[in-house]
Coordinates of C-alpha atoms in Angstrom, one line a residue:
Chain S
X68 CA 35.7 79.0 79.7
X69 CA 35.5 77.4 83.1
X70 CA 35.1 73.6 83.5
X71 CA 33.4 72.1 86.5
X72 CA 32.9 68.5 87.5
X73 CA 29.5 67.6 89.0
X74 CA 29.1 64.3 90.9
X75 CA 26.3 62.1 89.6
X76 CA 23.7 60.7 92.0
X77 CA 21.3 58.0 90.7
X78 CA 17.8 58.2 92.2
X79 CA 16.2 54.8 92.5
X80 CA 12.4 54.7 92.8
X81 CA 11.2 56.0 96.2
X82 CA 8.3 57.3 98.2
X83 CA 7.6 60.4 100.3
X84 CA 4.7 59.8 102.8
X85 CA 2.3 62.1 104.6
X86 CA 1.5 61.4 108.2
X87 CA -2.0 59.9 107.5
X88 CA -0.6 57.5 104.9
X89 CA 2.3 56.5 107.2
X90 CA -0.1 55.5 109.9
X91 CA -2.3 53.5 107.6
X92 CA 0.7 51.6 106.2
X93 CA 2.8 51.2 109.4
X94 CA 0.3 51.6 112.2
X95 CA -1.0 54.3 114.4
X96 CA 1.8 56.3 116.1
X97 CA 4.4 54.9 113.6
X98 CA 7.5 57.0 112.9
X99 CA 10.2 56.7 110.2
X100 CA 13.6 55.3 111.2
X101 CA 16.5 57.0 109.4
X102 CA 19.2 54.7 108.1
X103 CA 21.1 57.2 105.8
X104 CA 21.4 60.9 105.7
X105 CA 20.7 62.6 102.4
X106 CA 21.2 66.3 101.5
X107 CA 18.9 69.1 102.5
X108 CA 17.8 67.4 105.7
X109 CA 16.3 64.4 104.0
X110 CA 17.1 60.8 104.8
X111 CA 16.4 57.2 103.6
X112 CA 14.2 55.4 106.1
X113 CA 14.3 51.8 107.1
X114 CA 10.6 51.6 106.0
X115 CA 9.7 50.1 102.6
X116 CA 6.4 49.5 100.9
X117 CA 5.0 47.6 98.0
X118 CA 3.5 49.5 95.0
X119 CA 0.6 47.8 93.2
X120 CA -0.5 49.0 89.8
X121 CA -4.0 48.9 88.4
X122 CA -2.9 45.9 86.3
X123 CA -2.2 44.0 89.5
X124 CA 1.6 44.1 89.0
X125 CA 3.7 44.8 92.0
X126 CA 7.0 46.5 92.8
X127 CA 8.2 45.4 96.2
X128 CA 10.5 47.0 98.8
X129 CA 10.3 50.6 97.6
X130 CA 12.3 52.8 99.9
X131 CA 10.5 55.6 101.9
X132 CA 12.4 58.9 102.2
X133 CA 11.9 61.2 105.2
X134 CA 11.0 63.5 106.7
X135 CA 7.2 63.3 106.2
X136 CA 5.6 65.6 103.7
X137 CA 2.2 67.3 103.4
X138 CA 1.4 65.0 100.4
X139 CA 2.4 61.4 99.6
X140 CA 4.5 61.3 96.4
X141 CA 5.7 58.3 94.5
X142 CA 8.8 58.8 92.2
X143 CA 9.2 56.1 89.6
X144 CA 11.3 55.6 86.5
X145 CA 9.4 55.5 83.1
X146 CA 10.3 51.8 82.9
X147 CA 8.4 51.4 86.2
X148 CA 5.4 53.3 85.0
X149 CA 5.3 51.1 81.8
X150 CA 5.5 47.9 84.0
X151 CA 2.6 49.2 86.2
X152 CA 0.7 50.6 83.1
X153 CA 0.6 54.0 84.9
X154 CA 0.5 57.3 82.9
X155 CA 2.8 59.2 85.3
X156 CA 4.0 62.5 83.8
X157 CA 7.5 64.0 84.0
X158 CA 7.3 66.6 86.8
X159 CA 9.4 68.5 89.4
X160 CA 9.2 67.0 92.9
X161 CA 6.2 68.5 94.7
X162 CA 4.2 69.2 91.6
X163 CA 1.6 66.4 91.8
X164 CA -1.7 68.0 90.7
X165 CA -3.4 65.9 88.1
X166 CA -1.0 62.9 88.4
X167 CA -2.3 59.3 88.7
X168 CA -2.5 57.5 92.0
X169 CA -1.5 53.9 92.9
X170 CA -2.0 51.5 95.7
X171 CA 0.7 51.3 98.5
X172 CA 0.9 48.2 100.7
X173 CA 2.7 48.3 104.1
X174 CA 2.9 45.8 107.0
X175 CA -0.2 47.2 108.7
X176 CA -2.4 48.3 105.9
X177 CA -2.8 49.6 102.4
X178 CA -3.8 53.0 100.9
X179 CA -5.0 53.8 97.4
X180 CA -3.7 57.2 96.4
X181 CA -5.8 59.6 94.3
X182 CA -2.7 61.3 92.9
X183 CA 1.1 61.4 93.5
X184 CA 2.9 59.3 90.9
X185 CA 5.6 61.2 88.9
X186 CA 8.7 60.6 86.9
X187 CA 11.1 63.1 88.4
X188 CA 12.8 65.6 86.1
X189 CA 16.5 65.5 86.2
X190 CA 18.0 68.3 88.2
X191 CA 21.3 69.5 89.7
X192 CA 21.5 70.6 93.3
X193 CA 24.1 73.3 94.2
X194 CA 24.9 75.6 97.0
X195 CA 24.6 79.4 96.6
X196 CA 28.4 79.6 96.4
X197 CA 28.5 76.9 93.6
X198 CA 25.8 78.8 91.7
X199 CA 27.9 82.0 91.8
X200 CA 31.0 80.1 90.6
X201 CA 29.0 78.5 87.8
X202 CA 27.2 81.8 87.0
X203 CA 23.9 80.1 87.3
X204 CA 20.7 80.8 89.2
X205 CA 17.8 78.7 90.6
X206 CA 15.6 77.2 87.8
X207 CA 18.1 77.7 85.0
X208 CA 18.2 74.9 82.5
X209 CA 21.6 73.6 81.5
X210 CA 23.2 70.8 79.3
X211 CA 25.6 68.3 80.6
X212 CA 28.0 66.0 78.8
X213 CA 28.4 62.3 79.8
X214 CA 31.5 60.4 78.6
X215 CA 31.9 56.7 78.0
X216 CA 30.7 54.2 75.5
X217 CA 27.1 55.5 75.8
X218 CA 28.3 59.0 75.6
X219 CA 25.6 61.7 75.4
X220 CA 24.6 65.2 76.2
X221 CA 21.5 65.7 78.3
X222 CA 19.6 69.0 77.8
X223 CA 16.9 70.6 80.0
X224 CA 18.7 69.8 83.3
X225 CA 17.0 72.0 86.0
X226 CA 19.3 73.9 88.3
X227 CA 18.2 74.0 92.0
X228 CA 20.1 76.4 94.3
X229 CA 19.8 76.3 98.1
X230 CA 22.3 77.1 100.9
X231 CA 21.7 73.6 102.3
X232 CA 22.5 71.7 99.0
X233 CA 25.6 69.8 98.2
X234 CA 26.7 69.8 94.5
X235 CA 25.1 66.8 92.8
X236 CA 23.2 65.8 89.6
X237 CA 20.2 63.7 90.2
X238 CA 19.1 61.4 87.4
X239 CA 16.9 58.4 87.6
X240 CA 17.8 54.8 86.9
X241 CA 16.5 54.9 83.3
X242 CA 18.9 57.8 82.5
X243 CA 21.8 56.2 84.4
X244 CA 21.3 52.9 82.6
X245 CA 20.8 54.5 79.1
X246 CA 24.1 56.4 79.6
X247 CA 25.8 53.4 81.3
X248 CA 26.8 55.7 84.3
X249 CA 29.4 54.1 86.5
X250 CA 29.6 54.3 90.3
X251 CA 31.2 57.6 91.4
X252 CA 31.1 59.0 87.9
X253 CA 31.1 62.8 87.4
X254 CA 29.7 64.9 84.6
X255 CA 31.3 68.0 83.0
X256 CA 29.7 71.4 82.9
X257 CA 31.4 74.2 81.0
X258 CA 30.4 77.7 82.1
Chain X
X208 CA 24.1 71.1 55.5
X209 CA 21.6 68.3 54.8
X210 CA 19.0 67.4 57.4
X211 CA 17.5 63.9 57.5
X212 CA 14.8 62.4 59.7
X213 CA 15.4 58.8 60.9
X214 CA 12.5 56.8 62.4
X215 CA 13.1 55.5 65.9
X216 CA 12.5 51.8 66.6
X217 CA 12.5 50.7 70.3
X218 CA 14.0 47.2 70.8
X219 CA 12.4 45.4 73.8
X220 CA 14.3 42.6 75.4
X221 CA 14.4 39.5 73.1
X222 CA 16.2 36.3 72.3
X223 CA 17.7 34.6 69.3
X224 CA 17.9 30.8 69.5
X225 CA 20.1 28.2 68.0
X226 CA 18.4 25.0 66.8
X227 CA 19.6 22.8 69.7
X228 CA 18.3 25.3 72.3
X229 CA 15.0 25.7 70.4
X230 CA 14.4 21.9 70.6
X231 CA 15.2 21.8 74.4
X232 CA 12.9 24.7 75.1
X233 CA 10.0 23.8 72.7
X234 CA 10.5 20.1 72.0
X235 CA 12.1 18.0 69.4
X236 CA 11.2 19.0 65.9
X237 CA 9.9 22.4 67.0
X238 CA 9.9 25.4 64.6
X239 CA 9.4 29.1 65.1
X240 CA 6.0 30.6 64.1
X241 CA 6.4 34.1 62.6
X242 CA 3.9 36.7 63.7
X243 CA 5.5 39.9 62.5
X244 CA 8.0 40.6 59.8
X245 CA 11.1 42.7 60.8
X246 CA 13.8 44.1 58.5
X247 CA 16.6 42.1 57.0
X248 CA 14.6 38.9 56.8
X249 CA 14.1 38.7 60.6
X250 CA 10.7 38.2 62.3
X251 CA 9.1 38.2 65.7
X252 CA 8.0 34.6 66.6
X253 CA 5.0 33.6 68.5
X254 CA 7.4 31.7 70.9
X255 CA 8.3 33.2 74.2
X256 CA 10.5 32.1 77.0
X257 CA 11.2 32.9 80.7
X258 CA 14.7 34.2 81.7
X259 CA 15.9 33.2 85.2
X260 CA 18.8 35.0 86.7
X261 CA 21.4 33.5 89.1
X262 CA 19.6 35.3 91.9
X263 CA 16.4 33.4 91.1
X264 CA 14.6 36.4 89.7
X265 CA 12.6 35.9 86.5
X266 CA 11.5 37.9 83.5
X267 CA 8.6 36.1 81.8
X268 CA 7.3 36.1 78.2
X269 CA 10.5 37.3 76.5
X270 CA 10.0 37.3 72.7
X271 CA 12.0 35.0 70.4
X272 CA 13.1 36.5 67.1
X273 CA 13.7 34.3 64.1
X274 CA 15.2 32.9 62.0
X275 CA 17.4 30.6 64.1
X276 CA 21.1 31.5 64.5
X277 CA 24.3 29.6 65.1
X278 CA 24.4 30.8 68.7
X279 CA 21.7 31.7 71.2
X280 CA 21.8 35.4 72.1
X281 CA 19.8 37.2 74.8
X282 CA 19.5 41.0 74.4
X283 CA 18.5 42.8 77.6
X284 CA 18.3 46.4 78.8
X285 CA 20.8 47.4 81.5
X286 CA 17.8 47.7 83.8
X287 CA 17.1 44.0 83.1
X288 CA 20.7 43.0 83.8
X289 CA 20.6 44.8 87.2
X290 CA 17.3 43.1 88.1
X291 CA 18.8 39.7 87.2
X292 CA 22.2 40.7 88.8
X293 CA 23.9 39.8 85.5
X294 CA 27.2 41.5 84.3
X295 CA 26.2 41.7 80.6
X296 CA 28.4 44.0 78.6
X297 CA 27.5 46.5 75.9
X298 CA 28.1 44.7 72.6
X299 CA 27.2 44.6 69.0
X300 CA 24.8 41.8 68.1
X301 CA 26.7 38.6 67.4
X302 CA 29.6 39.5 69.6
X303 CA 29.0 37.2 72.5
X304 CA 32.5 35.8 73.4
X305 CA 33.1 36.2 77.2
X306 CA 29.5 37.3 78.0
X307 CA 27.6 35.7 80.8
X308 CA 25.0 33.0 80.4
X309 CA 21.6 32.8 82.0
X310 CA 18.9 30.1 82.3
X311 CA 16.0 30.0 79.7
X312 CA 12.8 28.2 80.5
X313 CA 10.3 27.1 77.8
X314 CA 7.2 24.9 77.8
X315 CA 9.2 21.7 77.2
X316 CA 12.4 22.2 79.0
X317 CA 15.1 24.6 80.2
X318 CA 18.7 25.4 79.2
X319 CA 21.4 27.1 81.1
X320 CA 23.6 29.1 78.6
X321 CA 27.3 29.4 79.1
X322 CA 27.3 32.7 77.3
X323 CA 25.1 35.0 75.2
X324 CA 23.7 37.9 77.3
X325 CA 24.4 41.3 76.0
X326 CA 23.1 44.9 76.2
X327 CA 22.9 45.8 72.5
X328 CA 24.7 48.9 71.3
X329 CA 22.5 51.5 69.7
X330 CA 22.7 51.5 65.9
X331 CA 21.0 52.8 62.8
X332 CA 20.2 50.6 59.9
X333 CA 20.2 52.1 56.5
X334 CA 20.2 51.0 52.8
X335 CA 23.1 51.4 50.5
X336 CA 21.3 54.3 48.9
X337 CA 20.5 56.0 52.3
X338 CA 24.2 55.7 53.2
X339 CA 25.2 57.5 50.0
X340 CA 22.7 60.3 50.6
X341 CA 23.9 60.6 54.2
X342 CA 27.5 60.4 53.1
X343 CA 28.1 57.6 55.6
X344 CA 29.6 54.1 55.4
X345 CA 29.1 50.9 57.4
X346 CA 30.5 51.0 61.0
X347 CA 30.7 54.9 61.1
X348 CA 29.7 56.4 64.5
X349 CA 27.3 59.3 64.4
X350 CA 25.5 61.6 66.9
X351 CA 21.8 62.0 66.9
X352 CA 19.6 64.8 68.4
X353 CA 16.4 63.9 70.3
X354 CA 13.8 66.6 70.9
X355 CA 11.2 66.9 73.7
X356 CA 11.3 67.5 77.4
X357 CA 14.1 64.9 77.9
X358 CA 16.0 66.4 75.0
X359 CA 19.4 64.9 74.4
X360 CA 22.1 64.1 71.9
X361 CA 23.3 60.5 71.8
X362 CA 26.8 59.9 70.5
X363 CA 28.5 56.7 69.4
X364 CA 25.5 55.5 67.3
X365 CA 26.8 52.7 65.1
X366 CA 25.9 52.9 61.4
X367 CA 25.0 49.6 59.7
X368 CA 24.6 49.5 55.9
X369 CA 23.0 46.7 53.9
X370 CA 20.9 46.6 50.8
X371 CA 18.2 44.8 52.7
X372 CA 17.9 47.4 55.5
X373 CA 15.1 49.9 56.0
X374 CA 16.1 53.3 57.5
X375 CA 15.6 52.9 61.3
X376 CA 17.4 53.8 64.5
X377 CA 17.4 51.0 67.1
X378 CA 17.6 52.0 70.7
X379 CA 16.7 49.9 73.7
X380 CA 13.9 50.5 76.3
X381 CA 16.3 52.2 78.7
X382 CA 17.4 54.7 76.1
X383 CA 13.8 55.3 74.9
X384 CA 12.5 55.8 78.5
X385 CA 15.4 58.0 79.5
X386 CA 14.7 60.2 76.4
X387 CA 10.9 59.9 76.8
X388 CA 10.7 58.8 73.1
X389 CA 7.1 58.9 71.9
X390 CA 5.5 56.4 69.4
X391 CA 6.4 57.1 65.8
X392 CA 9.0 59.7 66.8
X393 CA 11.8 60.5 64.5
X394 CA 15.3 61.8 65.2
X395 CA 17.3 64.3 63.3
X396 CA 20.6 63.7 61.6
X397 CA 22.5 66.6 60.0
X398 CA 25.1 65.6 57.3

């Protein structure tokens, strides 16, 4: 049996914007300003927006990730969706058909989405070479063991393989808090 | 192998008060007004308070549980502690030495605690008879399997046995959201 350590990345709530929504929120001709490079050509932008639920509750300063996408997508924790009283389903990124919308407020305007709110399924990014070492392929589901006082095994972790990916598990803040994940923690996978 | 189903109870953030703090928050001679009976002689009270973190952030309408205790204790999720920027440790209920305080605000006054904030360790309550059936004793640690899309196994679940207890697993809202626990869900224990 081979034993691999996978670094854990915690995804806080964030938003991907389409061009039309960017211009409504930040003004005509607005562009995103990268402040931190993420894997696969993505980046955290300086831009942030406020999310307003149908119940009037707000979550402020939600980070926008770039580059722009074809559709606006809002990735929330289940704790967030309960706070906003929003029935957002557990989905893979990009799969937003039939999901609820929400209102976004930026410095120049606001937009009410018809769809786009999801709770992102946990997943592990790996390079093609990592996948060969781990004997895994894209879209496999694996189980991962977390140590510590809130020790647990998470099942149904989706494997995503791409030449541009760096090895990293992505879980959301609910999962990280439920498992009391510490900064720079790794998780063990046994192939 | 015997297989048991254990009902899952989700503990939202809540507060236990001592008499002195009750009177500061709700006025001299105040008493708690039960609205819902819980196990082991406890109840949810009609009274609610606001928690204010050192960073000025507030969580409103936090439920008080009765009866009164010798020490005030604030049970939060880790998500709450990060929102309030509070270093509350993972503890068993009642074990509050060395934990951080917080400010509580009620309709008649406010109190700044010197200690009392914890993230409660998950635990399963069972009667003496259940414990015999399960072949478990007080303070054992067990693992429990959760089904569903966010399927997982939680380890280090503390067993608490008392003649007055009804069989129920208590997890907090982070754990319930991370595992996407549905209303009235049960969890499987194999003895």
